[in-house]
CSV table of C-alpha atoms in Angstrom, one decimal:
chain,number,residue,atom,x,y,z
A,251,UNK,CA,1.9,-2.1,5.4
A,252,UNK,CA,0.0,-0.2,2.8
A,253,UNK,CA,0.3,-1.6,-0.7
A,254,UNK,CA,-2.1,-1.5,-3.6
A,255,UNK,CA,-4.8,-3.8,-2.3
A,256,UNK,CA,-4.9,-2.1,1.1
A,257,UNK,CA,-4.9,1.5,-0.1
A,258,UNK,CA,-7.7,0.8,-2.6
A,259,UNK,CA,-9.7,-1.0,0.1
A,260,UNK,CA,-9.3,1.9,2.6
A,261,UNK,CA,-10.3,4.5,-0.1
A,262,UNK,CA,-13.4,2.5,-1.0
A,263,UNK,CA,-14.5,2.2,2.7
A,264,UNK,CA,-13.9,5.9,3.4
A,265,UNK,CA,-15.9,6.9,0.3
A,266,UNK,CA,-18.8,4.7,1.4
A,267,UNK,CA,-18.8,5.6,5.1
A,268,UNK,CA,-17.3,9.1,5.5
A,269,UNK,CA,-17.5,11.2,2.3
A,270,UNK,CA,-19.3,14.4,3.0
A,271,UNK,CA,-18.7,14.3,6.8
A,272,UNK,CA,-17.4,17.4,8.5
A,273,UNK,CA,-14.3,17.4,10.6
A,274,UNK,CA,-15.0,19.2,13.9
A,275,UNK,CA,-11.8,18.6,15.8
A,276,UNK,CA,-8.2,17.7,14.9
A,277,UNK,CA,-5.2,16.6,16.9
A,278,UNK,CA,-1.8,15.9,15.5
A,279,UNK,CA,1.3,14.5,17.2
A,280,UNK,CA,-0.7,13.2,20.2
A,281,UNK,CA,1.9,10.6,21.1
A,282,UNK,CA,5.6,11.4,20.4
A,283,UNK,CA,7.2,9.1,17.8
A,284,UNK,CA,10.6,9.6,16.3
A,285,UNK,CA,9.6,8.1,12.9
A,286,UNK,CA,6.2,9.7,12.5
A,287,UNK,CA,6.4,12.4,9.9
A,288,UNK,CA,4.1,15.4,9.5
A,289,UNK,CA,3.8,18.6,7.4
A,290,UNK,CA,4.9,21.5,9.6
A,291,UNK,CA,3.8,22.0,13.2
A,292,UNK,CA,0.8,20.2,14.9
A,293,UNK,CA,-1.3,23.3,15.0
A,294,UNK,CA,-1.1,23.5,11.2
A,295,UNK,CA,-3.3,20.4,11.0
A,296,UNK,CA,-6.1,21.9,13.2
A,297,UNK,CA,-5.9,25.2,11.4
A,298,UNK,CA,-6.4,23.7,7.9
A,299,UNK,CA,-8.5,20.6,8.6
A,300,UNK,CA,-11.0,21.8,11.2
A,301,UNK,CA,-14.4,22.5,9.7
A,302,UNK,CA,-13.3,21.0,6.3
A,303,UNK,CA,-15.4,18.3,4.6
A,304,UNK,CA,-14.2,14.9,3.6
A,305,UNK,CA,-14.2,14.6,-0.2
A,306,UNK,CA,-13.1,11.8,-2.5
A,307,UNK,CA,-10.6,9.3,-1.2
A,308,UNK,CA,-8.1,7.5,-3.6
A,309,UNK,CA,-5.7,4.7,-3.2
A,310,UNK,CA,-2.5,5.8,-4.9
A,311,UNK,CA,0.1,3.0,-4.7
A,312,UNK,CA,1.3,2.7,-1.1
A,313,UNK,CA,-0.5,5.9,0.0
A,314,UNK,CA,-4.1,6.9,0.7
A,315,UNK,CA,-5.2,10.4,-0.3
A,316,UNK,CA,-8.2,12.0,1.3
A,317,UNK,CA,-9.4,15.2,-0.4
A,318,UNK,CA,-10.3,18.1,1.9
A,319,UNK,CA,-10.9,20.8,-0.7
A,320,UNK,CA,-7.7,22.7,-1.5
A,321,UNK,CA,-5.7,20.4,0.7
A,322,UNK,CA,-5.3,16.6,0.8
A,323,UNK,CA,-4.5,14.4,3.8
A,324,UNK,CA,-2.0,11.8,2.6
A,325,UNK,CA,-1.5,8.7,4.7
A,326,UNK,CA,1.7,6.8,3.8
A,327,UNK,CA,3.0,3.3,4.1
A,328,UNK,CA,3.5,2.3,7.7
A,329,UNK,CA,0.6,4.4,9.1
A,330,UNK,CA,-2.5,2.5,10.3
A,331,UNK,CA,-5.8,4.3,9.8
A,332,UNK,CA,-8.8,3.2,11.8
A,333,UNK,CA,-12.4,4.3,12.2
A,334,UNK,CA,-14.0,4.5,15.6
A,335,UNK,CA,-17.7,4.8,16.3
A,336,UNK,CA,-18.9,7.7,18.6
A,337,UNK,CA,-19.1,5.4,21.6
A,338,UNK,CA,-15.9,3.4,21.0
A,339,UNK,CA,-12.9,4.0,23.2
A,340,UNK,CA,-9.9,5.5,21.4
A,341,UNK,CA,-6.5,4.0,21.9
A,342,UNK,CA,-4.3,5.7,24.4
A,343,UNK,CA,-1.4,6.1,22.0
A,344,UNK,CA,-1.9,7.5,18.5
A,345,UNK,CA,-0.4,10.1,16.3
A,346,UNK,CA,-3.3,11.9,14.6
A,347,UNK,CA,-7.0,12.1,15.3
A,348,UNK,CA,-9.9,13.5,13.2
A,349,UNK,CA,-13.2,13.9,15.1
A,350,UNK,CA,-16.2,14.0,12.8
A,351,UNK,CA,-19.5,15.8,13.1
A,352,UNK,CA,-21.3,12.7,14.3
A,353,UNK,CA,-18.8,12.0,17.1
A,354,UNK,CA,-16.9,9.3,15.3
A,355,UNK,CA,-13.2,9.4,14.7
A,356,UNK,CA,-10.4,8.6,12.2
A,357,UNK,CA,-7.2,7.7,14.0
A,358,UNK,CA,-3.7,7.3,12.6
A,359,UNK,CA,-1.2,5.2,14.5
A,360,UNK,CA,2.4,4.5,13.6
A,361,UNK,CA,4.4,1.5,14.7
A,362,UNK,CA,7.8,1.5,13.0
A,363,UNK,CA,7.5,4.5,10.8
A,364,UNK,CA,4.8,6.3,8.9
A,365,UNK,CA,3.7,9.6,7.4
A,366,UNK,CA,0.6,11.8,7.7
A,367,UNK,CA,1.1,14.7,5.3
A,368,UNK,CA,-1.2,17.6,4.8
A,369,UNK,CA,-0.5,19.0,1.3
A,370,UNK,CA,-1.7,21.0,-1.6
A,371,UNK,CA,-1.6,18.5,-4.4
A,372,UNK,CA,-0.6,20.9,-7.1
A,373,UNK,CA,2.4,22.0,-5.0
A,374,UNK,CA,3.6,18.8,-3.5
A,375,UNK,CA,6.7,17.5,-5.2
A,376,UNK,CA,7.5,14.4,-3.3
A,377,UNK,CA,8.8,11.9,-5.9
A,378,UNK,CA,6.9,8.9,-4.4
A,379,UNK,CA,3.6,10.9,-4.5
A,380,UNK,CA,4.2,12.1,-8.0
A,381,UNK,CA,5.0,8.6,-9.3
A,382,UNK,CA,1.9,7.2,-7.6
A,383,UNK,CA,-0.3,9.9,-9.2
A,384,UNK,CA,1.2,9.8,-12.6
A,385,UNK,CA,1.8,6.1,-13.3
A,386,UNK,CA,-1.1,3.8,-14.2
A,387,UNK,CA,-2.3,1.3,-11.6
A,388,UNK,CA,-2.4,-2.5,-12.4
A,389,UNK,CA,-6.0,-3.3,-13.3
A,390,UNK,CA,-6.7,0.0,-15.0
A,391,UNK,CA,-7.0,0.5,-18.8
A,392,UNK,CA,-3.7,2.2,-19.1
A,393,UNK,CA,-1.8,-0.6,-17.4
A,394,UNK,CA,-2.1,-2.9,-20.4
A,395,UNK,CA,0.4,-5.5,-21.7
A,396,UNK,CA,2.1,-3.0,-24.0
A,397,UNK,CA,2.8,-0.6,-21.1
A,398,UNK,CA,4.2,-3.6,-19.1
A,399,UNK,CA,6.5,-4.5,-22.0
A,400,UNK,CA,7.7,-0.9,-22.2
A,401,UNK,CA,8.9,-1.1,-18.6
A,402,UNK,CA,11.2,-4.0,-19.6
A,403,UNK,CA,13.0,-1.7,-22.1
A,404,UNK,CA,14.0,0.6,-19.3
A,405,UNK,CA,16.0,-2.0,-17.3
A,406,UNK,CA,19.1,-4.1,-17.5
A,407,UNK,CA,18.6,-7.7,-18.6
A,408,UNK,CA,20.4,-8.8,-15.5
A,409,UNK,CA,17.9,-7.2,-13.1
A,410,UNK,CA,16.1,-9.6,-10.8
A,411,UNK,CA,12.4,-10.2,-10.7
A,412,UNK,CA,12.1,-8.6,-7.2
A,413,UNK,CA,14.2,-5.6,-8.3
A,414,UNK,CA,12.1,-5.1,-11.4
A,415,UNK,CA,8.7,-5.4,-9.7
A,416,UNK,CA,9.2,-3.9,-6.3
A,417,UNK,CA,11.9,-1.2,-6.5
A,418,UNK,CA,12.4,2.3,-8.0
A,419,UNK,CA,8.6,3.0,-8.0
A,420,UNK,CA,8.3,1.2,-11.3
A,421,UNK,CA,4.9,0.0,-10.2
A,422,UNK,CA,4.0,2.2,-7.2
A,423,UNK,CA,2.4,0.3,-4.4
A,424,UNK,CA,3.7,-3.1,-5.5
A,425,UNK,CA,6.0,-3.8,-2.6
A,426,UNK,CA,7.8,-6.6,-1.0
A,427,UNK,CA,4.5,-7.8,0.6
A,428,UNK,CA,2.3,-8.5,-2.4
A,429,UNK,CA,5.4,-9.5,-4.4
A,430,UNK,CA,5.8,-12.9,-2.7
A,431,UNK,CA,2.5,-14.4,-3.9
A,432,UNK,CA,2.9,-12.9,-7.4
A,433,UNK,CA,6.3,-14.6,-7.9
A,434,UNK,CA,5.1,-17.9,-6.5
A,435,UNK,CA,2.1,-17.9,-8.9
A,436,UNK,CA,4.3,-16.9,-11.8
A,437,UNK,CA,6.9,-19.6,-10.9
A,438,UNK,CA,9.8,-17.1,-10.6
A,439,UNK,CA,12.4,-17.0,-7.9
A,440,UNK,CA,12.9,-13.4,-6.5
A,441,UNK,CA,16.5,-13.5,-7.8
A,442,UNK,CA,15.5,-14.7,-11.3
A,443,UNK,CA,17.1,-12.5,-14.0
A,444,UNK,CA,14.2,-10.8,-15.7
A,445,UNK,CA,16.0,-10.5,-19.1
A,446,UNK,CA,16.0,-14.3,-19.5
A,447,UNK,CA,12.2,-14.5,-19.8
A,448,UNK,CA,10.7,-15.5,-23.1
A,449,UNK,CA,7.8,-13.5,-24.5
A,450,UNK,CA,5.3,-16.1,-23.3
A,451,UNK,CA,6.7,-16.0,-19.8
A,452,UNK,CA,6.7,-12.2,-19.8
A,453,UNK,CA,3.0,-12.2,-20.7
A,454,UNK,CA,2.4,-14.7,-18.0
A,455,UNK,CA,4.1,-12.5,-15.5
A,456,UNK,CA,1.9,-9.5,-16.5
A,457,UNK,CA,-1.2,-11.6,-16.1
A,458,UNK,CA,-0.1,-12.8,-12.7
A,459,UNK,CA,0.7,-9.3,-11.5
A,460,UNK,CA,-2.7,-7.9,-12.6
A,461,UNK,CA,-4.7,-11.1,-11.6
A,462,UNK,CA,-3.1,-11.4,-8.1
A,463,UNK,CA,-3.6,-7.8,-7.2
A,464,UNK,CA,-7.2,-7.9,-8.4
A,465,UNK,CA,-7.9,-10.9,-6.2
A,466,UNK,CA,-6.2,-9.2,-3.2
A,467,UNK,CA,-8.3,-6.1,-3.8
A,468,UNK,CA,-11.6,-7.8,-4.4
A,469,UNK,CA,-11.1,-9.7,-1.1
A,470,UNK,CA,-10.5,-6.5,0.9
A,471,UNK,CA,-6.7,-6.8,1.1
A,472,UNK,CA,-4.4,-9.4,2.5
A,473,UNK,CA,-5.1,-11.3,5.7
A,474,UNK,CA,-1.8,-10.0,7.1
A,475,UNK,CA,-3.2,-6.4,7.1
A,476,UNK,CA,-6.3,-4.7,8.5
A,477,UNK,CA,-8.9,-2.5,7.0
A,478,UNK,CA,-10.6,0.8,8.2
A,479,UNK,CA,-12.6,-1.2,10.8
A,480,UNK,CA,-9.6,-3.2,12.1
A,481,UNK,CA,-10.7,-6.3,10.2
A,482,UNK,CA,-8.2,-8.6,8.5
A,483,UNK,CA,-8.4,-8.8,4.7
A,484,UNK,CA,-9.9,-11.9,3.2
A,485,UNK,CA,-7.1,-12.8,0.8
A,486,UNK,CA,-5.2,-15.6,2.4
A,487,UNK,CA,-1.5,-14.9,1.8
A,488,UNK,CA,0.5,-18.0,0.6
A,489,UNK,CA,4.0,-16.7,1.3
A,490,UNK,CA,4.9,-14.7,4.4
A,491,UNK,CA,6.8,-15.0,7.7
A,492,UNK,CA,4.1,-17.2,9.1
A,493,UNK,CA,4.3,-19.7,6.3
A,494,UNK,CA,8.1,-20.3,6.5
A,495,UNK,CA,8.7,-24.0,7.1
A,496,UNK,CA,5.2,-24.9,6.0
A,497,UNK,CA,4.5,-26.9,2.8
A,498,UNK,CA,4.1,-25.1,-0.5
A,499,UNK,CA,0.4,-25.0,-1.5
A,500,UNK,CA,1.4,-26.2,-5.0
A,501,UNK,CA,4.0,-28.9,-4.6
A,502,UNK,CA,4.4,-29.6,-0.8
A,503,UNK,CA,8.0,-28.7,-0.6
A,504,UNK,CA,9.0,-26.6,2.4
A,505,UNK,CA,8.8,-22.8,2.0
A,506,UNK,CA,12.1,-21.0,2.6
A,507,UNK,CA,13.2,-17.4,3.4
A,508,UNK,CA,16.2,-15.3,2.6
A,509,UNK,CA,17.4,-11.8,2.9
A,510,UNK,CA,17.6,-10.0,-0.4
A,511,UNK,CA,17.6,-6.3,-1.6
A,512,UNK,CA,17.0,-4.9,1.9
A,513,UNK,CA,14.2,-7.2,2.9
A,514,UNK,CA,13.1,-10.7,3.4
A,515,UNK,CA,11.9,-12.9,0.5
A,516,UNK,CA,9.9,-16.1,0.8
A,517,UNK,CA,9.9,-18.8,-1.9
A,518,UNK,CA,9.4,-22.4,-2.8
A,519,UNK,CA,12.7,-23.8,-4.1
A,520,UNK,CA,10.9,-26.3,-6.3
A,521,UNK,CA,8.1,-24.2,-7.9
A,522,UNK,CA,10.0,-20.9,-8.4
A,523,UNK,CA,12.6,-21.1,-11.2
A,524,UNK,CA,16.0,-19.5,-10.5
């Protein structure tokens, strides 16, 4: 699933490989999928995108935005974007295909759910998109410690660490996936009440958020996700469904899982303070 490290990695790869390439053919809704979401009818994509040139790409939270002049192609969380060389065979099932002027292709596939919107940025009023565009990204100059502290003033003291970090688009693109390692490194249980943290612990959490996301991004994303070329990221995730029942990398106690706030959380009962 697209979160901050993956959207930034994809944007970087597209800028390096595909910026300036012309789109010569477009196909939307190739394979029917009940939870693949588009803007308007399939022929709208061909009408707008054909003969356009790929401009700057940006990772915005859990979305990837590819500029095409007046329009942007916005790939959302849940959509896999892959690059295929001119001589590579395309998958039989996919949702959207962009064929470029050298015969290569960008292909979007959706498994559970995913969006592929074609929008005019100045007119698009989706709240998730607006939040991702307007709020500073961890690791940028505007996401400093003072900004992080201000986020605390907006919430109830009884809110949990997971609810604070990964809900309500407080930090767009910080989702349940990257959350797990952040909380392990910060020594906080997902249910930990955020209002009980001392100033020093609050600063530690800020440094863990920015430091962990920087590591994930520098290594091309998490090894549970794939990049533009189908390669796994190089950041080895410590907490995920595949590490349940394994020893904690810090203390050796067994990693556990639980259902919480609409998703699964993974944690070390010894290292993560509740």
